[in-house]
GROMACS .gro file of C-alpha atoms in nm:
model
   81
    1UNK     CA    1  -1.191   0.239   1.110
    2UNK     CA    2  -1.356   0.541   1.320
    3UNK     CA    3  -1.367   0.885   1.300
    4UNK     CA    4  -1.382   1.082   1.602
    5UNK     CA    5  -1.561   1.463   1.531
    6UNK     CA    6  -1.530   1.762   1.723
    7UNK     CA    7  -1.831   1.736   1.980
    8UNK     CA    8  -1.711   1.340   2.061
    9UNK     CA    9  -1.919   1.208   1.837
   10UNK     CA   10  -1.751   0.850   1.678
   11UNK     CA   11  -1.873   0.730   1.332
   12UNK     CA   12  -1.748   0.384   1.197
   13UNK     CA   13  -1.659   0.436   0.855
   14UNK     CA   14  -1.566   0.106   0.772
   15UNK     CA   15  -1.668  -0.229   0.959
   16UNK     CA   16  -1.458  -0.309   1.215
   17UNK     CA   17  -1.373  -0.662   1.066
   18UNK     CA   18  -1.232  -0.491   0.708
   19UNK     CA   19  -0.908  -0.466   0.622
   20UNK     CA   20  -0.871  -0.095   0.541
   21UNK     CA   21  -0.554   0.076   0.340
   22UNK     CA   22  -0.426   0.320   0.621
   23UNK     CA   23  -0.050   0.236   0.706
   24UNK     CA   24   0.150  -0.007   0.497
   25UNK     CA   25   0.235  -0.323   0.728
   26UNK     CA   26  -0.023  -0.248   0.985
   27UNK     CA   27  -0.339  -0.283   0.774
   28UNK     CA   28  -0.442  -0.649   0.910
   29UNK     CA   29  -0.381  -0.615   1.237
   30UNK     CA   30  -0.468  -0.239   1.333
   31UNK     CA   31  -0.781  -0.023   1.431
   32UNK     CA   32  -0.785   0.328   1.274
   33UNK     CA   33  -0.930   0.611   1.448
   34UNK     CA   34  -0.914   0.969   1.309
   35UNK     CA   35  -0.997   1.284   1.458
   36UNK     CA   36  -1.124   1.521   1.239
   37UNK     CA   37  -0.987   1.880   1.208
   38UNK     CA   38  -0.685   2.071   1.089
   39UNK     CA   39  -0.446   2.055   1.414
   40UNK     CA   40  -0.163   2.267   1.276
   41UNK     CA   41  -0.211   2.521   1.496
   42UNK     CA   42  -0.443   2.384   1.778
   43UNK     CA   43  -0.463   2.004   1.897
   44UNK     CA   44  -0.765   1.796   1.920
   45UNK     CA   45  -0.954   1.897   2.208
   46UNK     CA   46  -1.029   1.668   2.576
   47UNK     CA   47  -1.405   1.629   2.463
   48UNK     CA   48  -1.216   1.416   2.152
   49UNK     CA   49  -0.963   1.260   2.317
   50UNK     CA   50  -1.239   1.131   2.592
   51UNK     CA   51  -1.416   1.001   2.266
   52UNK     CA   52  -1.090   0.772   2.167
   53UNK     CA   53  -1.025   0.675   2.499
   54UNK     CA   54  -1.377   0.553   2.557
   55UNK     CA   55  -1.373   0.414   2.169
   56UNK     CA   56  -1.034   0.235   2.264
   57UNK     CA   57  -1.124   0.104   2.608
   58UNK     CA   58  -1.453  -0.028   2.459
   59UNK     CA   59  -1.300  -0.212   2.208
   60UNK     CA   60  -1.047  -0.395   2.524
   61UNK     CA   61  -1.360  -0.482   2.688
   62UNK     CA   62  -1.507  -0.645   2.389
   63UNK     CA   63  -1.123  -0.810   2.353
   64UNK     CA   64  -1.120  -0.701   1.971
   65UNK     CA   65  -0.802  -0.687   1.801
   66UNK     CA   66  -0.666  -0.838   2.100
   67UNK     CA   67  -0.340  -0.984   1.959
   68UNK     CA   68  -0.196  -0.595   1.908
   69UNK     CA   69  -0.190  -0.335   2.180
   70UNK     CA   70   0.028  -0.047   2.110
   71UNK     CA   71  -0.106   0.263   2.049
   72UNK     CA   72   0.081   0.442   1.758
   73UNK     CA   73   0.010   0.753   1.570
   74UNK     CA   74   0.070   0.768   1.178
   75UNK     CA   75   0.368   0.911   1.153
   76UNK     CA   76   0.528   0.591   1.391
   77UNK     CA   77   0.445   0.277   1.116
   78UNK     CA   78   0.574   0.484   0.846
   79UNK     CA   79   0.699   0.798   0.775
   80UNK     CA   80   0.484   1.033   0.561
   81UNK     CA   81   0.676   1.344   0.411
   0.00000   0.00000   0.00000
């Protein structure tokens, strides 16, 4: 799992082999990448969304996790109330 910050900075929080707890039925075969903030009002910002992308086509390159390629937010694996 990563966590993508404000200024674009990513952070792996948890190696990228481990099976981490994030959405029920993806947990084995997904990547998670946050982005921290509180985007109620106001959505992550391009210098963020740069960072994923980069994070993302980084990880293509290095062919990890290469069996599953959909991009999905939360809210699409399960719904959260």
């Amino acid at each position: 799992s990563f966590l993508v910050v404000g200024d674009g900075r990513i952070y792996e929080v948890r190696f990228l082999k481990a099976v981490v707890y994030h959405t029920y039925n993806f947990n084995s075969k997904a990547i998670g990448i946050s982005f921290m903030g509180n985007f109620v009002n106001k959505e992550p910002g391009c210098v963020m969304f740069n960072a994923a992308r980069a994070l993302i086509d980084c990880g293509v390159e290095k062919k990890f996790n290469t069996a599953y390629r959909e991009i999905q937010g939360h809210r699409d694996a399960k719904c959260t109330a």
